[in-house]
Amino acid sequence: MLTIPFIKDHRDTVLKGLEVKNFKNPELIDQIIELDNKRRALQVKTNELQAQMNKLSKEIGQLFKSGEKEKANQVKEQTTGIKQELETMEQDLQRANERMNELLVQVPNVPHPSVPGGNSEADNKEIRSGGSIPSLHEGAQPHWELGKKYKLIDFDLGVKITGGGFPVYRGKGAKLQRALIAYFLDQNTDAGYEEILPPLMVNEESGFGTGQLPDKEGQMYHVTGDNLYLIPTAEVPVTNIYRDVILDAGELPIKNTAFTPCFRREAGSYGKDVRGLNRVHQFDKVEIVQIQHPSNSYNALEEMVSHVEQLVISLGLPYRIVQLCGGDLSFTSALTYDFEVYAAAQDKWLEVSSVSNFEAYQSNRLKMRFREPGEKKTQLTHTLNGSALALPRILAAILENNQTPDGIKIPEVLHPYMGAGNEMIT
RNA sequence: GGAGAGAUGCCGGAGUGGUCGAACGGGGCGGUCUCGAAAACCGUUGUGCCCUCACGGGCACCGGGGGUUCGAAUCCCUUUCUCUCCGCCA
């Protein structure tokens, strides 16, 4: 969430930003500012009363010690009135603070000035593209047919074991999956990211920290018996490593990469683009996360985009990078680039990565701070993350684009990971 | 699943009703000494909020929530988590 000082000092910027995001409650900002003034007044008064009580209590203690019981009891009587007043005051203050929190979590992050206005995908701005769109042979098939034909992916088996959206990979399909994971992790660690293998379930606190709770509760699988949530992305456990931590400026940036399965209920999205691997409930993803000094976060964002771009290029996939418009930007993001690859048989662009700078928005919730050497005051870090990369759609594009009448060609960079004799799936 | 123990500052660990934001030790930082370092010695070392231009000051926080009391790290209730032993198990 945004900090109160930021909202107060940049009221107009915030209002303008919310407009770009099509956020339809600008009055909220003034409500917050107003409530903060009220809250401060309450706190001043409360603190005064508390100070009075502390003083009197100390006095009573002294008096009892020196045996002046009578006097002590006199002072005691003085406290009752103050105590009552203090009680209501404290309640008011607590209520104001709770209310403030309710209001603050309703305010989305302010988009970066470069974010274009717009309502939907259609208004996203293409930054650049690369690769060439392959021309397929006669009778080319979409990946769900290819998966069946070459015994790589079995969707029906997933339905039997679990349900729709839980594909079973087998044989070369499973191996290709493993190859992609290893390849991505190696590329990421070569680029300076520390590899993390985190828990796949998180507690409520972590879910709240990265913003999945309470707003997107329905999107996560909830293990009610233990009150844990299956992670929808590695971002959740990895970013929460640094929750409630004060770093030295010298420790920044922190760069982590993690492979995890991701679990998403995708409630409400049935029937749309759900064929094959396009949208599933469980999928594998390699994520990159950076904790950055605020002065460098946008450099880091560009660096992450180039890194992901290299991955896509190395796999030989036609791609385009779009900057999300205000309306398409997530609640917590200040600037997001989406990567899409072209799946030739479906004639569709599939989103395979989303790279975002959250600035201090997540950090504020997570209490993730750093300190400049010699400074006493702490500052909020900036957080960024991106997929590098999400597997199913990459797999879909590879299968579809690389199909030939004789089989499916495995991208060269994966050959070392697939083992000899597996340059082609036949 | 059964039984027990515990949760205090960067770490270890004391503290069972009043000057405890917290002894003591370690670590960190600054200094003295030294050619330099080590050792030794001295000093310093939590977070957040609020008032103030500032100097400075106030308040809260000893896992979380609630209660008793003039006063709670300390007593009571409740909750979460951790550890140990037994059982089960990859």
Short mmCIF file of C-alpha atoms (C1' of nucleotides) in Angstrom, two decimals:
data_model
loop_
_atom_site.label_atom_id
_atom_site.label_comp_id
_atom_site.label_asym_id
_atom_site.label_seq_id
_atom_site.Cartn_x
_atom_site.Cartn_y
_atom_site.Cartn_z
CA MET A 1 0.00 0.00 0.00
CA LEU A 2 0.95 3.62 -0.32
CA THR A 3 2.30 5.44 2.71
CA ILE A 4 0.29 8.25 4.28
CA PRO A 5 3.10 10.81 3.91
CA PHE A 6 3.33 9.97 0.23
CA ILE A 7 -0.39 10.44 -0.26
CA LYS A 8 -0.33 13.77 1.58
CA ASP A 9 2.73 15.13 -0.16
CA HIS A 10 1.71 13.99 -3.64
CA ARG A 11 -2.04 14.27 -3.55
CA ASP A 12 -2.33 15.50 -7.13
CA THR A 13 0.08 12.92 -8.51
CA VAL A 14 -1.89 10.21 -6.77
CA LEU A 15 -5.19 11.49 -8.09
CA LYS A 16 -3.82 11.73 -11.62
CA GLY A 17 -2.35 8.25 -11.34
CA LEU A 18 -5.59 6.75 -10.16
CA GLU A 19 -7.29 8.29 -13.15
CA VAL A 20 -4.86 6.54 -15.49
CA LYS A 21 -5.68 3.30 -13.72
CA ASN A 22 -9.39 3.96 -14.15
CA PHE A 23 -9.76 3.86 -10.41
CA LYS A 24 -13.19 5.21 -9.74
CA ASN A 25 -12.95 6.45 -6.18
CA PRO A 26 -10.82 9.61 -6.04
CA GLU A 27 -12.70 10.86 -2.95
CA LEU A 28 -10.93 8.10 -1.08
CA ILE A 29 -7.73 10.12 -1.11
CA ASP A 30 -9.29 13.12 0.57
CA GLN A 31 -10.97 10.85 3.06
CA ILE A 32 -7.59 9.46 3.98
CA ILE A 33 -6.02 12.87 4.38
CA GLU A 34 -8.91 14.02 6.52
CA LEU A 35 -8.87 10.91 8.67
CA ASP A 36 -5.13 11.27 9.18
CA ASN A 37 -5.56 14.76 10.59
CA LYS A 38 -8.23 13.50 12.93
CA ARG A 39 -6.10 10.57 13.90
CA ARG A 40 -3.13 12.75 14.74
CA ALA A 41 -5.21 14.96 16.98
CA LEU A 42 -6.45 11.88 18.79
CA GLN A 43 -2.96 10.57 19.19
CA VAL A 44 -1.64 13.80 20.65
CA LYS A 45 -4.44 13.85 23.20
CA THR A 46 -4.03 10.16 24.00
CA ASN A 47 -0.29 10.52 24.46
CA GLU A 48 -0.81 13.41 26.82
CA LEU A 49 -3.20 11.44 28.97
CA GLN A 50 -0.90 8.45 28.94
CA ALA A 51 1.96 10.65 30.08
CA GLN A 52 -0.17 11.97 32.93
CA MET A 53 -1.09 8.46 34.02
CA ASN A 54 2.51 7.32 33.91
CA LYS A 55 3.54 10.25 36.06
CA LEU A 56 0.86 9.66 38.67
CA SER A 57 1.53 5.94 38.78
CA LYS A 58 5.17 6.59 39.44
CA GLU A 59 4.24 8.99 42.19
CA ILE A 60 2.01 6.41 43.84
CA GLY A 61 4.81 3.91 43.69
CA GLN A 62 7.17 6.34 45.45
CA LEU A 63 4.62 7.14 48.11
CA PHE A 64 3.94 3.50 48.90
CA LYS A 65 7.63 2.88 49.14
CA SER A 66 8.13 5.64 51.66
CA GLY A 67 5.12 4.46 53.62
CA GLU A 68 2.85 7.42 52.92
CA LYS A 69 -0.24 5.31 52.35
CA GLU A 70 -2.76 8.06 52.92
CA LYS A 71 -1.23 10.32 50.36
CA ALA A 72 -0.89 7.51 47.89
CA ASN A 73 -4.56 6.73 48.11
CA GLN A 74 -5.36 10.38 47.52
CA VAL A 75 -3.36 10.38 44.30
CA LYS A 76 -5.02 7.14 43.32
CA GLU A 77 -8.37 8.84 43.36
CA GLN A 78 -7.08 11.43 40.91
CA THR A 79 -6.35 8.75 38.40
CA THR A 80 -9.85 7.37 38.01
CA GLY A 81 -11.15 10.30 35.98
CA ILE A 82 -8.13 10.38 33.71
CA LYS A 83 -8.31 6.66 33.29
CA GLN A 84 -11.85 6.79 32.03
CA GLU A 85 -11.13 9.57 29.62
CA LEU A 86 -8.07 7.74 28.42
CA GLU A 87 -10.01 4.57 27.79
CA THR A 88 -12.48 6.17 25.40
CA MET A 89 -9.68 8.13 23.78
CA GLU A 90 -7.68 4.99 23.17
CA GLN A 91 -10.68 3.27 21.68
CA ASP A 92 -11.30 6.17 19.33
CA LEU A 93 -7.69 6.16 18.28
CA GLN A 94 -7.72 2.44 17.65
CA ARG A 95 -10.87 2.73 15.61
CA ALA A 96 -9.35 5.54 13.57
CA ASN A 97 -6.25 3.46 12.90
CA GLU A 98 -8.29 0.47 11.84
CA ARG A 99 -10.39 2.61 9.57
CA MET A 100 -7.23 4.12 8.11
CA ASN A 101 -5.96 0.68 7.26
CA GLU A 102 -9.23 -0.22 5.59
CA LEU A 103 -9.00 2.88 3.45
CA LEU A 104 -5.32 2.51 2.61
CA VAL A 105 -5.61 -1.02 1.27
CA GLN A 106 -8.26 0.20 -1.14
CA VAL A 107 -5.85 2.54 -2.89
CA PRO A 108 -4.00 0.91 -5.77
CA ASN A 109 -0.40 1.68 -6.59
CA VAL A 110 0.22 4.82 -8.62
CA PRO A 111 1.33 4.04 -12.17
CA HIS A 112 4.65 5.30 -13.51
CA PRO A 113 4.28 8.49 -15.61
CA SER A 114 5.07 6.54 -18.76
CA VAL A 115 2.04 4.28 -18.38
CA PRO A 116 -0.45 4.97 -21.17
CA GLY A 117 -4.11 5.42 -20.41
CA GLY A 118 -6.63 2.89 -21.59
CA ASN A 119 -9.15 0.35 -20.50
CA SER A 120 -8.09 -3.02 -21.76
CA GLU A 121 -5.50 -5.14 -23.48
CA ALA A 122 -6.29 -3.32 -26.70
CA ASP A 123 -4.71 -0.16 -25.32
CA ASN A 124 -1.43 -1.75 -24.32
CA LYS A 125 1.60 -0.30 -26.02
CA GLU A 126 3.89 -2.57 -27.99
CA ILE A 127 7.49 -1.83 -27.06
CA ARG A 128 9.25 -4.13 -29.44
CA SER A 129 9.03 -7.55 -31.02
CA GLY A 130 11.38 -10.15 -32.41
CA GLY A 131 11.68 -13.52 -34.02
CA SER A 132 9.89 -14.56 -37.12
CA ILE A 133 6.55 -16.21 -37.39
CA PRO A 134 6.99 -19.70 -38.81
CA SER A 135 4.96 -21.01 -41.68
CA LEU A 136 3.63 -24.40 -40.79
CA HIS A 137 3.28 -27.40 -43.03
CA GLU A 138 -0.05 -28.68 -44.23
CA GLY A 139 -1.94 -30.41 -41.45
CA ALA A 140 -0.12 -28.70 -38.60
CA GLN A 141 -1.84 -29.15 -35.26
CA PRO A 142 -2.33 -27.21 -32.05
CA HIS A 143 -0.25 -28.35 -29.08
CA TRP A 144 -3.02 -30.32 -27.39
CA GLU A 145 -3.20 -32.57 -30.45
CA LEU A 146 0.57 -32.79 -30.67
CA GLY A 147 0.75 -33.65 -26.98
CA LYS A 148 -1.56 -36.55 -27.63
CA LYS A 149 0.11 -37.63 -30.85
CA TYR A 150 3.61 -37.82 -29.39
CA LYS A 151 2.44 -38.93 -25.93
CA LEU A 152 3.83 -35.85 -24.21
CA ILE A 153 0.84 -34.50 -22.32
CA ASP A 154 -2.26 -36.35 -21.15
CA PHE A 155 -5.08 -34.03 -20.17
CA ASP A 156 -7.66 -36.78 -19.67
CA LEU A 157 -5.46 -38.56 -17.20
CA GLY A 158 -5.20 -35.33 -15.22
CA VAL A 159 -8.98 -35.16 -15.13
CA LYS A 160 -9.12 -38.71 -13.80
CA ILE A 161 -6.54 -38.15 -11.09
CA THR A 162 -7.45 -34.63 -10.05
CA GLY A 163 -9.67 -32.66 -12.37
CA GLY A 164 -9.57 -30.34 -15.34
CA GLY A 165 -6.56 -28.10 -15.64
CA PHE A 166 -4.13 -30.57 -14.09
CA PRO A 167 -2.24 -31.99 -17.05
CA VAL A 168 -0.02 -35.04 -16.80
CA TYR A 169 3.28 -34.74 -18.62
CA ARG A 170 4.97 -37.96 -19.60
CA GLY A 171 7.94 -39.34 -21.45
CA LYS A 172 9.67 -36.69 -23.56
CA GLY A 173 7.05 -34.20 -22.51
CA ALA A 174 8.05 -34.57 -18.88
CA LYS A 175 11.69 -34.44 -19.81
CA LEU A 176 11.25 -31.32 -21.88
CA GLN A 177 9.56 -29.72 -18.91
CA ARG A 178 12.49 -30.60 -16.70
CA ALA A 179 14.92 -29.34 -19.33
CA LEU A 180 13.20 -25.97 -19.51
CA ILE A 181 13.24 -25.58 -15.72
CA ALA A 182 16.94 -26.42 -15.51
CA TYR A 183 17.78 -24.19 -18.45
CA PHE A 184 15.91 -21.20 -17.04
CA LEU A 185 17.41 -21.63 -13.57
CA ASP A 186 20.91 -21.88 -15.00
CA GLN A 187 20.43 -18.78 -17.13
CA ASN A 188 19.07 -16.88 -14.15
CA THR A 189 21.83 -17.89 -11.75
CA ASP A 190 24.39 -17.00 -14.44
CA ALA A 191 22.82 -13.56 -14.46
CA GLY A 192 23.45 -13.21 -10.73
CA TYR A 193 20.22 -14.48 -9.23
CA GLU A 194 20.48 -16.69 -6.16
CA GLU A 195 18.50 -19.88 -6.52
CA ILE A 196 15.79 -20.46 -3.93
CA LEU A 197 13.64 -23.54 -3.43
CA PRO A 198 10.82 -22.28 -1.23
CA PRO A 199 7.81 -23.89 0.43
CA LEU A 200 4.81 -24.35 -1.83
CA MET A 201 2.35 -23.47 0.88
CA VAL A 202 2.25 -20.19 2.76
CA ASN A 203 0.50 -18.91 5.86
CA GLU A 204 -1.96 -16.05 5.97
CA GLU A 205 0.65 -13.49 6.91
CA SER A 206 2.66 -14.19 3.78
CA GLY A 207 -0.44 -14.11 1.62
CA PHE A 208 -1.24 -10.72 3.02
CA GLY A 209 2.32 -9.48 2.62
CA THR A 210 2.39 -9.82 -1.14
CA GLY A 211 -1.21 -8.73 -1.55
CA GLN A 212 -3.00 -11.97 -2.46
CA LEU A 213 -4.98 -11.65 0.75
CA PRO A 214 -7.52 -10.49 1.43
CA ASP A 215 -8.51 -9.25 -2.05
CA LYS A 216 -7.67 -12.28 -4.17
CA GLU A 217 -8.46 -14.97 -1.67
CA GLY A 218 -10.65 -16.86 -4.15
CA GLN A 219 -7.74 -17.27 -6.55
CA MET A 220 -5.70 -19.41 -4.19
CA TYR A 221 -6.27 -22.96 -3.09
CA HIS A 222 -6.87 -22.92 0.63
CA VAL A 223 -5.89 -25.86 2.80
CA THR A 224 -8.47 -25.28 5.48
CA GLY A 225 -7.33 -28.00 7.84
CA ASP A 226 -4.09 -26.13 8.47
CA ASN A 227 -5.09 -22.70 7.21
CA LEU A 228 -2.38 -22.61 4.56
CA TYR A 229 -2.53 -21.49 0.96
CA LEU A 230 -0.99 -23.15 -2.10
CA ILE A 231 1.19 -20.56 -3.77
CA PRO A 232 -0.07 -19.00 -7.00
CA THR A 233 3.49 -17.93 -7.82
CA ALA A 234 6.96 -18.18 -6.28
CA GLU A 235 6.77 -14.44 -5.75
CA VAL A 236 4.80 -15.07 -2.57
CA PRO A 237 7.23 -17.24 -0.58
CA VAL A 238 10.35 -15.61 -2.04
CA THR A 239 9.36 -12.00 -1.42
CA ASN A 240 8.19 -12.89 2.07
CA ILE A 241 11.71 -14.00 2.94
CA TYR A 242 12.42 -10.31 3.41
CA ARG A 243 9.22 -9.42 5.23
CA ASP A 244 9.89 -7.38 8.36
CA VAL A 245 13.59 -7.12 7.60
CA ILE A 246 15.87 -4.09 7.68
CA LEU A 247 18.71 -4.46 5.21
CA ASP A 248 21.92 -2.48 4.90
CA ALA A 249 22.01 -0.45 1.70
CA GLY A 250 25.12 -2.43 0.81
CA GLU A 251 23.10 -5.64 0.66
CA LEU A 252 21.02 -4.27 -2.20
CA PRO A 253 20.13 -5.36 -4.73
CA ILE A 254 18.95 -8.80 -3.72
CA LYS A 255 18.31 -11.02 -6.71
CA ASN A 256 16.54 -14.33 -6.28
CA THR A 257 15.26 -16.91 -8.70
CA ALA A 258 13.00 -19.81 -7.87
CA PHE A 259 11.35 -22.68 -9.64
CA THR A 260 8.00 -23.74 -8.20
CA PRO A 261 4.78 -25.26 -9.32
CA CYS A 262 2.03 -22.64 -9.17
CA PHE A 263 -1.56 -23.28 -8.22
CA ARG A 264 -4.41 -21.10 -9.38
CA ARG A 265 -8.10 -21.69 -9.04
CA GLU A 266 -8.83 -19.39 -11.99
CA ALA A 267 -12.31 -18.98 -10.63
CA GLY A 268 -14.55 -17.23 -13.08
CA SER A 269 -12.38 -17.73 -16.12
CA TYR A 270 -13.91 -20.93 -17.41
CA GLY A 271 -14.54 -21.19 -21.09
CA LYS A 272 -12.07 -18.54 -22.16
CA ASP A 273 -8.81 -19.61 -23.75
CA VAL A 274 -8.73 -22.69 -21.64
CA ARG A 275 -7.84 -25.27 -24.21
CA GLY A 276 -4.76 -27.36 -23.67
CA LEU A 277 -2.01 -25.62 -21.78
CA ASN A 278 -3.35 -22.12 -22.35
CA ARG A 279 -4.81 -21.92 -18.87
CA VAL A 280 -4.34 -24.56 -16.21
CA HIS A 281 -4.71 -24.86 -12.44
CA GLN A 282 -1.24 -26.21 -11.81
CA PHE A 283 1.79 -25.18 -13.80
CA ASP A 284 5.52 -24.79 -13.44
CA LYS A 285 7.21 -21.44 -13.45
CA VAL A 286 10.66 -20.03 -12.84
CA GLU A 287 10.46 -16.62 -11.25
CA ILE A 288 12.95 -13.81 -10.78
CA VAL A 289 12.65 -11.38 -7.89
CA GLN A 290 14.68 -8.27 -7.09
CA ILE A 291 14.78 -6.16 -3.95
CA GLN A 292 16.17 -2.84 -5.09
CA HIS A 293 17.31 0.54 -3.93
CA PRO A 294 14.59 3.01 -4.99
CA SER A 295 17.06 4.99 -7.08
CA ASN A 296 17.82 1.95 -9.20
CA SER A 297 14.54 0.10 -9.52
CA TYR A 298 13.72 1.26 -13.03
CA ASN A 299 17.16 0.35 -14.29
CA ALA A 300 16.57 -3.04 -12.74
CA LEU A 301 13.22 -3.32 -14.48
CA GLU A 302 14.84 -2.75 -17.87
CA GLU A 303 17.58 -5.21 -17.01
CA MET A 304 14.99 -7.84 -16.11
CA VAL A 305 13.12 -7.24 -19.33
CA SER A 306 16.30 -7.69 -21.38
CA HIS A 307 17.10 -10.84 -19.47
CA VAL A 308 13.69 -12.37 -20.13
CA GLU A 309 13.93 -11.25 -23.73
CA GLN A 310 17.21 -13.14 -24.12
CA LEU A 311 15.56 -16.28 -22.81
CA VAL A 312 12.73 -16.03 -25.30
CA ILE A 313 15.10 -15.27 -28.16
CA SER A 314 17.33 -18.19 -27.24
CA LEU A 315 14.36 -20.53 -27.59
CA GLY A 316 13.72 -19.16 -31.05
CA LEU A 317 10.20 -18.02 -30.33
CA PRO A 318 8.52 -15.07 -32.04
CA TYR A 319 7.66 -12.61 -29.30
CA ARG A 320 6.45 -9.15 -28.53
CA ILE A 321 6.80 -7.01 -25.44
CA VAL A 322 3.94 -4.75 -24.44
CA GLN A 323 3.70 -2.13 -21.77
CA LEU A 324 0.41 -2.49 -19.94
CA CYS A 325 -1.95 0.44 -20.06
CA GLY A 326 -3.42 1.87 -16.87
CA GLY A 327 -6.58 -0.18 -17.08
CA ASP A 328 -4.74 -3.46 -17.57
CA LEU A 329 -2.15 -2.82 -14.88
CA SER A 330 -2.53 -4.83 -11.71
CA PHE A 331 -3.61 -3.23 -8.46
CA THR A 332 -0.13 -3.31 -6.96
CA SER A 333 2.05 -2.57 -9.99
CA ALA A 334 3.50 0.76 -11.06
CA LEU A 335 4.77 -0.46 -14.41
CA THR A 336 4.42 -3.84 -16.08
CA TYR A 337 5.78 -5.30 -19.28
CA ASP A 338 4.12 -8.41 -20.60
CA PHE A 339 5.88 -10.90 -22.85
CA GLU A 340 3.82 -12.75 -25.39
CA VAL A 341 4.98 -15.53 -27.67
CA TYR A 342 3.24 -16.57 -30.81
CA ALA A 343 1.76 -20.05 -30.98
CA ALA A 344 1.52 -20.67 -34.70
CA ALA A 345 -1.03 -23.47 -34.88
CA GLN A 346 -3.49 -21.59 -32.71
CA ASP A 347 -2.57 -18.31 -34.36
CA LYS A 348 -2.54 -16.76 -30.90
CA TRP A 349 -0.24 -14.65 -28.79
CA LEU A 350 0.22 -16.24 -25.37
CA GLU A 351 1.39 -14.34 -22.32
CA VAL A 352 4.46 -16.05 -20.91
CA SER A 353 5.93 -13.43 -18.61
CA SER A 354 4.93 -10.35 -16.74
CA VAL A 355 7.71 -8.17 -15.40
CA SER A 356 6.72 -5.51 -12.90
CA ASN A 357 8.07 -2.81 -10.66
CA PHE A 358 5.97 -2.44 -7.54
CA GLU A 359 8.12 0.38 -6.21
CA ALA A 360 7.52 0.68 -2.45
CA TYR A 361 3.96 -0.59 -2.58
CA GLN A 362 4.67 -4.16 -1.54
CA SER A 363 7.53 -3.15 0.73
CA ASN A 364 5.26 -0.96 2.78
CA ARG A 365 2.96 -3.85 3.47
CA LEU A 366 5.85 -6.19 4.07
CA LYS A 367 7.80 -3.71 6.19
CA MET A 368 10.78 -4.39 3.97
CA ARG A 369 13.27 -1.63 4.61
CA PHE A 370 16.90 -0.68 4.24
CA ARG A 371 19.24 1.80 5.83
CA GLU A 372 21.92 3.96 4.25
CA PRO A 373 25.24 3.70 6.04
CA GLY A 374 25.41 6.15 8.93
CA GLU A 375 21.72 7.00 8.68
CA LYS A 376 19.29 6.31 11.47
CA LYS A 377 16.15 6.52 9.42
CA THR A 378 15.03 3.51 7.43
CA GLN A 379 13.56 3.65 3.93
CA LEU A 380 11.30 1.27 2.05
CA THR A 381 12.92 -0.88 -0.61
CA HIS A 382 11.49 -1.32 -4.07
CA THR A 383 10.40 -4.79 -5.17
CA LEU A 384 10.28 -6.19 -8.68
CA ASN A 385 9.47 -9.55 -10.10
CA GLY A 386 8.91 -11.34 -13.34
CA SER A 387 8.49 -14.77 -14.84
CA ALA A 388 11.60 -16.22 -16.40
CA LEU A 389 9.61 -18.05 -17.57
CA ALA A 390 6.18 -19.68 -17.23
CA LEU A 391 6.39 -23.14 -18.72
CA PRO A 392 3.08 -24.30 -20.19
CA ARG A 393 2.64 -21.63 -22.80
CA ILE A 394 6.32 -21.76 -23.72
CA LEU A 395 5.90 -25.47 -24.20
CA ALA A 396 2.76 -24.90 -26.25
CA ALA A 397 4.57 -22.45 -28.54
CA ILE A 398 7.61 -24.69 -28.93
CA LEU A 399 5.47 -27.68 -29.86
CA GLU A 400 3.33 -25.76 -32.30
CA ASN A 401 6.02 -23.66 -33.95
CA ASN A 402 8.66 -26.37 -34.21
CA GLN A 403 6.47 -29.11 -35.60
CA THR A 404 7.47 -30.69 -38.89
CA PRO A 405 5.98 -33.63 -40.72
CA ASP A 406 8.81 -35.70 -39.21
CA GLY A 407 8.48 -34.58 -35.61
CA ILE A 408 9.09 -31.67 -33.28
CA LYS A 409 12.45 -29.93 -33.20
CA ILE A 410 13.83 -29.18 -29.76
CA PRO A 411 15.45 -25.71 -29.47
CA GLU A 412 19.23 -25.99 -29.55
CA VAL A 413 19.81 -24.44 -26.14
CA LEU A 414 17.88 -27.31 -24.60
CA HIS A 415 19.87 -30.08 -26.25
CA PRO A 416 22.37 -30.39 -23.39
CA TYR A 417 19.44 -30.77 -21.02
CA MET A 418 17.57 -33.32 -23.13
CA GLY A 419 20.40 -35.78 -23.58
CA ALA A 420 21.89 -37.26 -26.71
CA GLY A 421 19.50 -38.42 -29.38
CA ASN A 422 16.67 -36.22 -28.23
CA GLU A 423 17.11 -33.30 -30.60
CA MET A 424 13.80 -34.20 -32.14
CA ILE A 425 10.60 -35.62 -30.70
CA THR A 426 9.29 -38.28 -33.01
"C1'" G B 1 -1.71 -38.45 17.44
"C1'" G B 2 0.10 -38.53 23.12
"C1'" A B 3 3.25 -35.99 27.00
"C1'" G B 4 6.14 -31.90 28.38
"C1'" A B 5 8.99 -27.19 27.83
"C1'" G B 6 9.29 -22.51 25.87
"C1'" A B 7 8.53 -17.61 22.97
"C1'" U B 8 12.43 -11.15 25.86
"C1'" G B 9 16.79 -6.43 21.94
"C1'" C B 10 21.49 -8.41 16.10
"C1'" C B 11 22.59 -13.29 18.99
"C1'" G B 12 22.86 -15.91 23.77
"C1'" G B 13 20.43 -15.08 28.19
"C1'" A B 14 18.55 -12.69 33.10
"C1'" G B 15 14.35 -10.52 34.87
"C1'" U B 16 7.62 -13.01 38.66
"C1'" G B 17 3.94 -6.22 40.19
"C1'" G B 18 6.75 0.25 40.61
"C1'" U B 19 12.97 4.41 38.05
"C1'" C B 20 12.81 -2.19 33.12
"C1'" G B 21 13.26 -0.24 26.90
"C1'" A B 22 14.92 -4.01 29.95
"C1'" A B 23 20.99 -6.89 33.95
"C1'" C B 24 25.06 -9.73 32.08
"C1'" G B 25 27.80 -11.92 28.00
"C1'" G B 26 28.75 -12.06 22.71
"C1'" G B 27 28.58 -9.41 18.11
"C1'" G B 28 28.57 -4.52 15.50
"C1'" C B 29 30.17 0.59 15.45
"C1'" G B 30 33.45 4.72 17.45
"C1'" G B 31 37.79 5.70 20.34
"C1'" U B 32 42.56 4.87 23.37
"C1'" C B 33 47.00 1.96 22.80
"C1'" U B 34 50.05 0.10 18.14
"C1'" C B 35 54.35 1.02 12.48
"C1'" G B 36 49.89 -1.98 11.63
"C1'" A B 37 46.92 -5.75 13.66
"C1'" A B 38 45.46 -8.73 17.84
"C1'" A B 39 44.61 -8.32 22.98
"C1'" A B 40 43.12 -4.97 26.70
"C1'" C B 41 40.42 -0.72 28.16
"C1'" C B 42 36.56 3.31 27.45
"C1'" G B 43 32.17 4.72 24.99
"C1'" U B 44 28.08 3.50 21.90
"C1'" U B 45 24.47 0.13 19.82
"C1'" G B 46 16.05 -1.78 18.95
"C1'" U B 47 11.53 -0.37 16.09
"C1'" G B 48 7.33 2.52 15.13
"C1'" C B 49 4.21 6.69 15.94
"C1'" C B 50 3.33 11.76 17.58
"C1'" C B 51 4.71 17.08 18.89
"C1'" U B 52 8.83 20.61 17.14
"C1'" C B 53 11.76 24.62 11.55
"C1'" A B 54 15.26 22.67 14.80
"C1'" C B 55 17.37 21.58 19.63
"C1'" G B 56 14.67 18.44 22.17
"C1'" G B 57 10.53 15.88 24.11
"C1'" G B 58 6.22 12.42 24.64
"C1'" C B 59 3.91 7.64 23.71
"C1'" A B 60 3.65 2.52 22.36
"C1'" C B 61 6.00 -2.16 21.72
"C1'" C B 62 9.38 -8.13 25.90
"C1'" G B 63 5.08 -13.96 20.00
"C1'" G B 64 -0.59 -12.17 18.92
"C1'" G B 65 -5.33 -10.70 21.26
"C1'" G B 66 -8.04 -9.68 25.76
"C1'" G B 67 -8.33 -8.96 31.22
"C1'" U B 68 -6.84 -7.63 36.56
"C1'" U B 69 -4.23 -3.13 38.71
"C1'" C B 70 -3.04 3.63 40.25
"C1'" G B 71 0.98 0.74 37.80
"C1'" A B 72 2.27 -5.52 33.92
"C1'" A B 73 7.97 -8.33 30.40
"C1'" U B 74 6.37 -9.95 35.35
"C1'" C B 75 -0.46 -12.07 37.51
"C1'" C B 76 -5.06 -14.24 34.83
"C1'" C B 77 -7.65 -15.84 30.23
"C1'" U B 78 -7.21 -16.97 25.15
"C1'" U B 79 -4.58 -17.86 20.62
"C1'" U B 80 -0.51 -18.85 17.34
"C1'" C B 81 4.15 -20.69 16.77
"C1'" U B 82 8.75 -23.26 18.20
"C1'" C B 83 11.48 -27.08 20.66
"C1'" U B 84 12.09 -32.03 23.31
"C1'" C B 85 10.44 -37.13 24.17
"C1'" C B 86 7.03 -41.17 22.54
"C1'" G B 87 4.08 -43.02 18.37
"C1'" C B 88 3.54 -43.02 13.01
"C1'" C B 89 6.12 -42.15 8.47
"C1'" A B 90 9.13 -40.39 3.09
#
